[in-house]
Tab-separated table of C-alpha atoms and ligand atoms in Angstrom:
chain	number	residue	atom	x	y	z
A	1	MET	CA	0.051	-0.481	0.112
A	2	ARG	CA	3.159	2.377	1.169
A	3	LYS	CA	4.749	1.812	-2.133
A	4	ILE	CA	1.320	2.774	-4.663
A	5	ILE	CA	0.726	5.649	-2.302
A	6	LEU	CA	4.252	7.137	-3.264
A	7	ALA	CA	3.544	6.215	-6.801
A	8	ALA	CA	0.494	8.217	-6.453
A	9	ILE	CA	2.924	10.616	-4.991
A	10	ALA	CA	5.509	10.691	-7.613
A	11	VAL	CA	3.100	10.903	-10.624
A	12	LEU	CA	1.078	14.122	-9.120
A	13	ALA	CA	4.640	15.381	-8.130
A	14	PHE	CA	6.339	15.049	-11.764
A	15	GLY	CA	2.645	14.466	-13.625
A	16	GLY	CA	3.018	18.459	-12.431
A	17	VAL	CA	6.430	18.812	-13.338
A	18	ALA	CA	5.751	17.699	-16.015
A	19	ALA	CA	3.580	19.312	-17.793
A	20	ALA	CA	4.975	22.855	-17.147
A	21	GLN	CA	7.940	22.057	-18.412
A	22	ASN	CA	6.221	21.280	-21.945
A	23	PHE	CA	3.816	24.297	-20.942
A	24	PRO	CA	1.887	24.776	-23.776
A	25	SER	CA	0.882	22.107	-25.687
A	26	ARG	CA	-2.378	23.166	-27.146
A	27	PRO	CA	-3.914	26.254	-27.935
A	28	ILE	CA	-4.509	28.648	-24.914
A	29	THR	CA	-7.593	30.709	-24.476
A	30	ILE	CA	-8.402	34.198	-23.001
A	31	ILE	CA	-11.628	35.410	-21.366
A	32	VAL	CA	-12.672	39.000	-22.656
A	33	PRO	CA	-15.054	39.495	-20.393
A	34	PHE	CA	-16.351	42.073	-22.605
A	35	SER	CA	-17.623	42.053	-25.961
A	36	ALA	CA	-15.705	42.180	-28.798
A	37	GLY	CA	-14.910	45.220	-30.660
A	38	GLY	CA	-14.476	47.233	-27.072
A	39	PRO	CA	-11.163	48.555	-25.602
A	40	SER	CA	-10.433	45.361	-23.595
A	41	ASP	CA	-10.877	42.867	-26.914
A	42	ALA	CA	-8.314	45.220	-28.809
A	43	MET	CA	-6.166	44.923	-25.983
A	44	ALA	CA	-7.098	41.215	-25.735
A	45	ARG	CA	-5.680	40.578	-29.410
A	46	ILE	CA	-3.183	42.823	-30.213
A	47	LEU	CA	-1.454	41.001	-27.253
A	48	ALA	CA	-2.558	36.913	-28.524
A	49	GLU	CA	-1.515	38.140	-31.766
A	50	ARG	CA	2.641	38.677	-30.127
A	51	MET	CA	1.897	36.109	-27.406
A	52	LYS	CA	1.697	32.903	-29.919
A	53	VAL	CA	4.937	33.682	-31.739
A	54	ALA	CA	6.596	33.169	-28.446
A	55	PHE	CA	5.015	30.285	-27.365
A	56	GLY	CA	4.160	28.927	-30.443
A	57	GLU	CA	0.814	27.502	-30.099
A	58	GLN	CA	-2.715	29.443	-30.890
A	59	VAL	CA	-3.860	32.061	-28.249
A	60	LEU	CA	-7.629	32.974	-28.360
A	61	VAL	CA	-9.541	35.496	-27.253
A	62	GLU	CA	-13.256	34.067	-26.438
A	63	ASN	CA	-15.452	37.214	-25.039
A	64	VAL	CA	-16.997	36.473	-22.504
A	65	THR	CA	-20.027	39.116	-21.433
A	66	GLY	CA	-21.913	40.105	-18.895
A	67	ALA	CA	-22.529	41.943	-15.389
A	68	GLY	CA	-19.774	44.439	-15.955
A	69	GLY	CA	-17.483	41.713	-17.269
A	70	SER	CA	-17.315	39.532	-13.814
A	71	VAL	CA	-19.498	36.276	-15.941
A	72	GLY	CA	-15.943	36.033	-17.607
A	73	VAL	CA	-14.607	35.893	-14.880
A	74	GLY	CA	-16.153	33.615	-13.073
A	75	ARG	CA	-16.135	31.735	-16.206
A	76	ALA	CA	-12.123	31.750	-16.602
A	77	VAL	CA	-12.204	31.198	-12.479
A	78	ARG	CA	-13.800	28.616	-12.988
A	79	SER	CA	-11.618	26.785	-16.009
A	80	PRO	CA	-8.667	24.203	-15.500
A	81	PRO	CA	-6.260	25.953	-13.288
A	82	ASP	CA	-3.375	24.586	-16.350
A	83	GLY	CA	-2.587	27.550	-17.863
A	84	TYR	CA	-4.811	27.039	-21.046
A	85	THR	CA	-7.069	30.074	-18.873
A	86	ILE	CA	-6.173	33.632	-18.969
A	87	SER	CA	-8.586	36.215	-17.488
A	88	PHE	CA	-8.244	39.438	-18.689
A	89	GLY	CA	-9.966	41.931	-16.912
A	90	HIS	CA	-8.745	45.867	-14.929
A	91	LEU	CA	-10.103	47.839	-12.584
A	92	GLY	CA	-13.509	47.321	-13.381
A	93	THR	CA	-12.784	43.841	-13.189
A	94	HIS	CA	-10.999	42.566	-10.565
A	95	VAL	CA	-11.775	45.636	-8.371
A	96	ALA	CA	-14.985	47.223	-8.357
A	97	ASN	CA	-17.318	44.094	-9.437
A	98	GLY	CA	-15.947	43.161	-6.043
A	99	ALA	CA	-17.661	45.549	-4.001
A	100	VAL	CA	-20.772	45.653	-6.654
A	101	TYR	CA	-21.738	42.057	-7.238
A	102	LYS	CA	-22.148	38.573	-5.267
A	103	LEU	CA	-20.255	37.055	-7.102
A	104	GLY	CA	-19.588	34.178	-5.981
A	105	TYR	CA	-16.232	33.916	-6.603
A	106	ASP	CA	-13.064	35.713	-4.271
A	107	LEU	CA	-10.987	37.749	-6.548
A	108	VAL	CA	-7.607	38.333	-4.908
A	109	THR	CA	-8.268	34.061	-3.689
A	110	ASP	CA	-10.222	32.748	-6.418
A	111	LEU	CA	-7.099	33.631	-8.904
A	112	GLU	CA	-3.350	34.241	-9.189
A	113	PRO	CA	-1.984	37.539	-10.589
A	114	VAL	CA	-0.335	36.578	-13.604
A	115	ALA	CA	1.116	40.493	-15.308
A	116	LEU	CA	0.086	44.181	-15.353
A	117	LEU	CA	-0.913	45.468	-18.853
A	118	PRO	CA	-1.010	48.393	-19.679
A	119	SER	CA	-3.169	52.329	-18.795
A	120	ASN	CA	-5.096	55.091	-19.951
A	121	PRO	CA	-6.778	57.980	-19.194
A	122	MET	CA	-10.786	58.022	-19.706
A	123	ILE	CA	-11.989	60.995	-21.265
A	124	ILE	CA	-15.641	63.008	-21.761
A	125	VAL	CA	-17.241	62.048	-24.819
A	126	SER	CA	-20.283	63.005	-26.247
A	127	LYS	CA	-22.566	62.286	-29.072
A	128	LYS	CA	-21.771	65.324	-31.900
A	129	ALA	CA	-25.387	66.319	-31.769
A	130	VAL	CA	-24.000	68.114	-28.127
A	131	PRO	CA	-23.313	71.902	-29.358
A	132	ALA	CA	-20.909	72.811	-27.250
A	133	SER	CA	-17.075	72.809	-27.376
A	134	SER	CA	-15.549	72.742	-24.246
A	135	LEU	CA	-15.466	70.945	-21.058
A	136	LYS	CA	-17.610	73.852	-19.197
A	137	GLU	CA	-20.082	74.385	-21.839
A	138	PHE	CA	-20.585	70.793	-22.439
A	139	LEU	CA	-21.012	70.409	-18.488
A	140	ALA	CA	-23.056	73.569	-19.239
A	141	TRP	CA	-25.663	71.415	-21.483
A	142	LEU	CA	-25.831	68.263	-18.960
A	143	LYS	CA	-27.026	70.356	-16.340
A	144	ALA	CA	-29.802	72.066	-18.910
A	145	GLN	CA	-31.663	68.712	-19.876
A	146	PRO	CA	-34.895	68.440	-18.675
A	147	THR	CA	-34.034	64.747	-17.424
A	148	ALA	CA	-30.834	62.978	-16.313
A	149	PRO	CA	-28.298	63.112	-19.275
A	150	THR	CA	-27.766	59.538	-21.177
A	151	ALA	CA	-24.242	58.095	-20.378
A	152	GLY	CA	-23.528	54.352	-21.588
A	153	THR	CA	-21.202	51.685	-20.057
A	154	ALA	CA	-20.026	47.998	-20.342
A	155	GLY	CA	-22.729	46.780	-16.516
A	156	ALA	CA	-22.626	47.763	-13.665
A	157	GLY	CA	-19.467	47.426	-11.806
A	158	SER	CA	-16.998	48.206	-14.876
A	159	GLY	CA	-15.246	50.848	-15.808
A	160	SER	CA	-16.428	53.159	-17.780
A	161	HIS	CA	-19.749	52.870	-14.900
A	162	ILE	CA	-17.306	53.781	-12.271
A	163	ALA	CA	-16.294	56.883	-14.169
A	164	GLY	CA	-19.685	57.755	-14.459
A	165	LEU	CA	-20.069	57.676	-11.043
A	166	TYR	CA	-16.491	59.573	-10.427
A	167	PHE	CA	-18.195	62.190	-12.913
A	168	GLU	CA	-21.914	63.037	-11.080
A	169	ASN	CA	-19.414	62.876	-7.685
A	170	VAL	CA	-17.274	65.609	-9.096
A	171	SER	CA	-19.504	67.128	-11.290
A	172	GLY	CA	-22.918	67.661	-9.386
A	173	ILE	CA	-24.307	65.703	-12.514
A	174	LYS	CA	-27.191	63.103	-12.012
A	175	LEU	CA	-26.793	61.517	-14.961
A	176	GLN	CA	-28.396	58.234	-16.517
A	177	TYR	CA	-26.691	54.900	-17.288
A	178	VAL	CA	-27.741	53.007	-19.836
A	179	PRO	CA	-25.552	49.474	-19.807
A	180	TYR	CA	-24.168	47.713	-22.840
A	181	ARG	CA	-21.999	44.780	-23.347
A	182	GLY	CA	-19.294	46.717	-24.294
A	183	THR	CA	-17.910	50.009	-24.331
A	184	GLY	CA	-17.271	49.157	-28.305
A	185	PRO	CA	-21.853	48.628	-28.794
A	186	ALA	CA	-21.786	51.616	-26.617
A	187	MET	CA	-20.003	53.360	-28.635
A	188	ASN	CA	-21.476	52.394	-31.781
A	189	ASP	CA	-25.050	54.193	-30.094
A	190	LEU	CA	-22.684	56.975	-29.307
A	191	VAL	CA	-22.380	58.082	-32.658
A	192	ALA	CA	-25.931	57.488	-33.910
A	193	GLY	CA	-26.460	59.929	-31.226
A	194	GLN	CA	-28.579	56.739	-29.499
A	195	ILE	CA	-27.442	58.112	-25.837
A	196	ASP	CA	-25.094	61.501	-24.894
A	197	MET	CA	-21.799	60.503	-23.256
A	198	ILE	CA	-19.418	57.918	-21.999
A	199	VAL	CA	-16.776	58.126	-19.737
A	200	ASP	CA	-14.945	56.543	-21.500
A	201	GLN	CA	-11.658	54.708	-21.586
A	202	THR	CA	-9.398	56.717	-24.185
A	203	SER	CA	-8.422	53.711	-26.136
A	204	ASN	CA	-12.305	53.040	-27.167
A	205	SER	CA	-13.369	56.799	-28.037
A	206	ILE	CA	-9.973	58.278	-29.757
A	207	GLY	CA	-10.663	56.433	-33.995
A	208	GLN	CA	-13.956	58.325	-33.531
A	209	VAL	CA	-12.819	61.357	-32.321
A	210	ARG	CA	-10.020	61.473	-34.586
A	211	ALA	CA	-12.964	60.571	-37.162
A	212	GLY	CA	-15.007	63.449	-36.502
A	213	ASN	CA	-18.257	61.767	-35.221
A	214	ILE	CA	-18.248	62.397	-31.542
A	215	ARG	CA	-16.922	65.412	-29.102
A	216	ALA	CA	-13.932	64.198	-27.127
A	217	TYR	CA	-14.196	67.563	-23.686
A	218	ALA	CA	-11.057	66.001	-21.653
A	219	ILE	CA	-8.499	63.279	-20.334
A	220	THR	CA	-8.966	62.174	-16.884
A	221	ASP	CA	-5.636	62.388	-16.342
A	222	SER	CA	-2.773	65.691	-14.648
A	223	LYS	CA	-0.970	65.045	-18.642
A	224	ARG	CA	-2.526	65.295	-21.950
A	225	VAL	CA	-2.292	61.801	-24.236
A	226	GLU	CA	0.807	62.370	-26.340
A	227	SER	CA	-0.966	60.237	-29.409
A	228	ALA	CA	-4.065	63.147	-28.591
A	229	SER	CA	-2.127	66.479	-27.413
A	230	ASP	CA	-5.024	68.118	-28.472
A	231	ILE	CA	-7.252	67.239	-26.015
A	232	PRO	CA	-6.491	69.237	-22.677
A	233	THR	CA	-6.921	67.170	-19.311
A	234	VAL	CA	-9.423	67.986	-16.792
A	235	ASP	CA	-7.060	70.957	-15.065
A	236	GLU	CA	-7.139	72.630	-17.391
A	237	ALA	CA	-11.000	71.600	-18.420
A	238	GLY	CA	-12.780	72.907	-15.903
A	239	LEU	CA	-13.109	69.388	-13.652
A	240	PRO	CA	-9.633	69.502	-11.627
A	241	GLY	CA	-8.634	66.682	-10.099
A	242	PHE	CA	-11.051	64.440	-12.001
A	243	HIS	CA	-8.432	62.119	-12.198
A	244	MET	CA	-8.880	58.233	-12.747
A	245	THR	CA	-6.210	55.593	-14.764
A	246	LEU	CA	-7.625	52.223	-16.348
A	247	TRP	CA	-5.615	49.312	-15.730
A	248	SER	CA	-5.222	46.556	-17.305
A	249	GLY	CA	-4.392	42.913	-16.507
A	250	LEU	CA	-3.981	39.374	-16.802
A	251	TRP	CA	-4.829	36.294	-13.872
A	252	VAL	CA	-5.293	32.548	-14.195
A	253	PRO	CA	-7.623	31.003	-11.491
A	254	LYS	CA	-5.395	29.846	-8.362
A	255	GLY	CA	-3.471	26.958	-8.068
A	256	THR	CA	-2.133	26.970	-11.273
A	257	PRO	CA	1.190	25.168	-11.122
A	258	LYS	CA	3.883	28.780	-10.652
A	259	ASP	CA	5.413	27.954	-12.688
A	260	VAL	CA	2.670	27.789	-15.555
A	261	ILE	CA	2.756	31.367	-14.648
A	262	ALA	CA	6.309	32.525	-14.709
A	263	LYS	CA	5.847	31.071	-18.849
A	264	LEU	CA	2.815	32.998	-19.587
A	265	ASN	CA	4.724	36.541	-17.465
A	266	THR	CA	7.866	36.251	-19.686
A	267	ALA	CA	5.044	35.858	-22.611
A	268	THR	CA	3.484	38.368	-21.706
A	269	VAL	CA	6.054	41.099	-21.125
A	270	GLU	CA	7.573	39.482	-23.931
A	271	ALA	CA	5.111	40.977	-26.076
A	272	LEU	CA	4.987	44.363	-23.994
A	273	GLY	CA	8.622	44.635	-25.458
A	274	ASP	CA	8.034	44.503	-28.569
A	275	PRO	CA	8.816	47.927	-30.997
A	276	ALA	CA	5.187	46.841	-32.841
A	277	VAL	CA	2.810	46.026	-29.961
A	278	ARG	CA	4.180	49.087	-28.097
A	279	LYS	CA	3.020	51.392	-31.634
A	280	GLN	CA	-0.045	49.754	-31.528
A	281	LEU	CA	-0.898	50.177	-27.550
A	282	GLU	CA	0.326	53.924	-27.676
A	283	ASN	CA	-1.638	54.738	-30.466
A	284	LEU	CA	-4.501	53.872	-29.100
A	285	GLY	CA	-2.971	56.435	-25.855
A	286	LEU	CA	-2.276	53.463	-23.621
A	287	GLN	CA	0.508	53.921	-21.461
A	288	MET	CA	2.746	50.852	-21.204
A	289	PRO	CA	3.794	49.306	-17.301
A	290	PRO	CA	6.568	50.451	-15.404
A	291	LYS	CA	9.012	47.984	-15.888
A	292	ASP	CA	9.381	47.444	-11.953
A	293	LYS	CA	5.964	46.600	-11.801
A	294	LEU	CA	5.187	43.789	-14.501
A	295	THR	CA	5.836	40.605	-12.181
A	296	PRO	CA	3.157	38.454	-11.160
A	297	GLN	CA	3.584	39.932	-7.948
A	298	ALA	CA	3.805	43.406	-8.333
A	299	LEU	CA	-0.093	42.699	-10.001
A	300	GLY	CA	-1.258	41.556	-7.110
A	301	ALA	CA	-0.001	44.676	-4.755
A	302	TRP	CA	-1.164	46.915	-7.074
A	303	GLN	CA	-4.756	44.644	-7.032
A	304	LYS	CA	-4.939	45.034	-3.168
A	305	ALA	CA	-3.951	48.407	-3.224
A	306	GLU	CA	-7.222	48.671	-5.807
A	307	ILE	CA	-9.530	47.544	-3.670
A	308	ASP	CA	-8.206	49.532	-0.455
A	309	LYS	CA	-8.828	52.339	-2.558
A	310	TRP	CA	-12.386	52.770	-4.965
A	311	TRP	CA	-13.991	50.020	-2.619
A	312	PRO	CA	-14.703	52.935	-0.763
A	313	MET	CA	-16.489	55.525	-3.074
A	314	ILE	CA	-17.787	52.411	-5.154
A	315	LYS	CA	-19.734	50.928	-1.801
A	316	ALA	CA	-20.904	54.607	-0.934
A	317	ALA	CA	-22.557	54.205	-4.498
A	318	ASN	CA	-24.743	51.530	-3.689
A	319	VAL	CA	-25.227	50.736	-6.827
A	320	LYS	CA	-28.307	48.409	-7.559
A	321	VAL	CA	-27.875	46.287	-9.723
A	322	ASP	CA	-30.720	43.977	-10.699
B	401	MLT	C1	-14.996	49.532	-19.358
B	401	MLT	O1	-15.717	50.298	-19.230
B	401	MLT	O2	-14.593	48.485	-18.296
B	401	MLT	C2	-14.635	48.753	-20.760
B	401	MLT	O3	-13.525	49.549	-21.836
B	401	MLT	C3	-15.677	48.004	-21.253
B	401	MLT	C4	-14.821	47.445	-22.923
B	401	MLT	O4	-13.766	46.941	-22.807
B	401	MLT	O5	-15.820	47.082	-23.429
């Protein structure tokens, strides 16, 4: 009997080592918890394209949407901890959702951090029909509306929703939120004039701003975005201190072997170091994470610090989710 137990332990131990040594031996899936065509989807696909070069295996992107991104994160949490399913997320999905929903999983203890990804400030944008050419004029227009202006989001707890709550706090303007399965479809409705505004990730709006299809008023940062330097900061435009940076990251389910996480981290850091990838991301207004913040431990510490920072405001907003 003792021999059988020892043999079983050996298989478990060395089987895991062998699996990690051969990792990856089949396609990897990145679960993006928002619909295709939005900023999360765009970043994930740019990275996946380059990570498959590092791995020599397909790196697929699967959009699993709903409930502010928490459905997709839940799918990743419940996937086998073998490194073949990665959870793409950000400030909304891996911080705010924990203060908005009864998730059925713990954002810290049920996931293992892999790597911090690029970040970007938010941008205040409106439909083109709004007769405003500055943030001050836009705020006046919003205040003059007979009913609460409509703001597109990617669902309660999403980055665009948290940004909307923060905007309400600093401007004193009540918004009516219109939830979508991602800010890709929200942007389609903004361009069509179906909603009034979005406090959006810069990377999602910048193309439509450059095309003249929507109006941009300010960037939620203390410095302008290099690739959109004609757009003022909130400090310059009239909402001083309304600073918010939406960062993204990659996680895997708890229990994923450490050396598999290390391989995923190495491939991610390699992708972020690729000049062509950097050019694509920076052109979207995305900023690369500092080199000393690229370890799995750094993402874990950052996520915990962001939970401490954001949960009080989100809980105070008493967000109701149906
Ligand atoms: C968000 O608002 O959380 C994201 O921008 C949604 C998305 O990436 O589609």
